[in-house]
Amino acid sequence: MIVKDICMYCGACAGVCPTNAIQVQELTVVVDDDTCTKCGICVKACPIDALELE
Ligand code: SF4
Ligand code: SF4
């Protein structure tokens, strides 16, 4: 997962992930590649298109 610099750490992506693979901390978005199924739901949920699947 690529998290672009425009991310504002709103947490919307973490809230929709079915496997809880995203953690939004203070100024970091951490995606666990082991639990991410690359479903793309978070990419669609981000209001500013800050996520991109690799
Ligand atoms: S939804 Fe988008 S802007 Fe919000 S924390 Fe996730 S990547 Fe960042
Ligand atoms: S692609 Fe799907 S499984 Fe992976 S972090 Fe996004 S919502 Fe979660």
Tab-separated table of C-alpha atoms and ligand atoms in Angstrom:
chain	number	residue	atom	x	y	z
A	1	MET	CA	0.000	0.000	0.000
A	2	ILE	CA	1.229	3.465	-0.865
A	3	VAL	CA	0.158	6.246	1.506
A	4	LYS	CA	0.606	9.606	-0.190
A	5	ASP	CA	1.861	12.709	1.609
A	6	ILE	CA	-1.575	14.354	1.335
A	7	CYS	CA	-2.948	11.975	3.998
A	8	MET	CA	-4.590	13.940	6.824
A	9	TYR	CA	-4.832	10.977	9.235
A	10	CYS	CA	-8.615	11.099	9.462
A	11	GLY	CA	-8.904	7.367	10.156
A	12	ALA	CA	-11.635	6.660	7.578
A	13	CYS	CA	-9.572	3.945	5.912
A	14	ALA	CA	-8.917	2.144	9.191
A	15	GLY	CA	-12.621	2.224	10.032
A	16	VAL	CA	-13.676	0.295	6.922
A	17	CYS	CA	-10.941	-2.329	6.709
A	18	PRO	CA	-12.558	-5.770	7.166
A	19	THR	CA	-9.352	-7.338	8.486
A	20	ASN	CA	-8.221	-4.411	10.676
A	21	ALA	CA	-4.999	-4.219	8.692
A	22	ILE	CA	-4.726	-0.424	8.954
A	23	GLN	CA	-3.689	1.445	12.048
A	24	VAL	CA	-3.805	5.232	11.948
A	25	GLN	CA	-1.613	6.658	14.646
A	26	GLU	CA	-0.776	10.291	15.249
A	27	LEU	CA	1.067	11.041	12.021
A	28	THR	CA	1.435	7.593	10.529
A	29	VAL	CA	-0.715	5.122	8.625
A	30	VAL	CA	0.553	1.583	9.117
A	31	VAL	CA	-0.712	-1.207	6.851
A	32	ASP	CA	0.037	-4.781	7.859
A	33	ASP	CA	0.848	-6.609	4.633
A	34	ASP	CA	0.221	-9.989	6.295
A	35	THR	CA	-3.437	-9.260	7.084
A	36	CYS	CA	-4.216	-6.932	4.145
A	37	THR	CA	-6.123	-8.837	1.447
A	38	LYS	CA	-5.757	-5.989	-1.074
A	39	CYS	CA	-9.548	-5.728	-1.322
A	40	GLY	CA	-9.350	-2.003	-2.083
A	41	ILE	CA	-12.157	-0.937	0.259
A	42	CYS	CA	-9.891	1.506	2.082
A	43	VAL	CA	-8.729	3.024	-1.194
A	44	LYS	CA	-12.360	3.819	-2.076
A	45	ALA	CA	-13.111	5.059	1.452
A	46	CYS	CA	-10.347	7.640	1.541
A	47	PRO	CA	-11.972	11.041	0.908
A	48	ILE	CA	-8.871	12.506	-0.730
A	49	ASP	CA	-7.505	9.494	-2.657
A	50	ALA	CA	-4.400	9.240	-0.517
A	51	LEU	CA	-4.136	5.458	-0.778
A	52	GLU	CA	-2.929	3.441	-3.721
A	53	LEU	CA	-2.663	-0.337	-4.007
A	54	GLU	CA	0.757	-1.535	-5.141
B	1	SF4	S1	-8.738	7.774	4.811
B	1	SF4	FE1	-7.149	8.708	3.536
B	1	SF4	S2	-6.666	10.663	4.511
B	1	SF4	FE2	-7.787	9.425	5.999
B	1	SF4	S3	-6.169	8.392	7.207
B	1	SF4	FE3	-6.764	7.000	5.556
B	1	SF4	S4	-5.296	7.445	3.885
B	1	SF4	FE4	-5.222	9.165	5.307
B	2	SF4	S1	-6.979	-3.212	0.922
B	2	SF4	FE1	-8.661	-4.063	2.161
B	2	SF4	S2	-7.640	-5.435	3.622
B	2	SF4	FE2	-6.073	-4.097	2.775
B	2	SF4	S3	-5.889	-2.404	4.222
B	2	SF4	FE3	-7.380	-1.797	2.617
B	2	SF4	S4	-9.397	-2.347	3.407
B	2	SF4	FE4	-7.853	-3.444	4.617
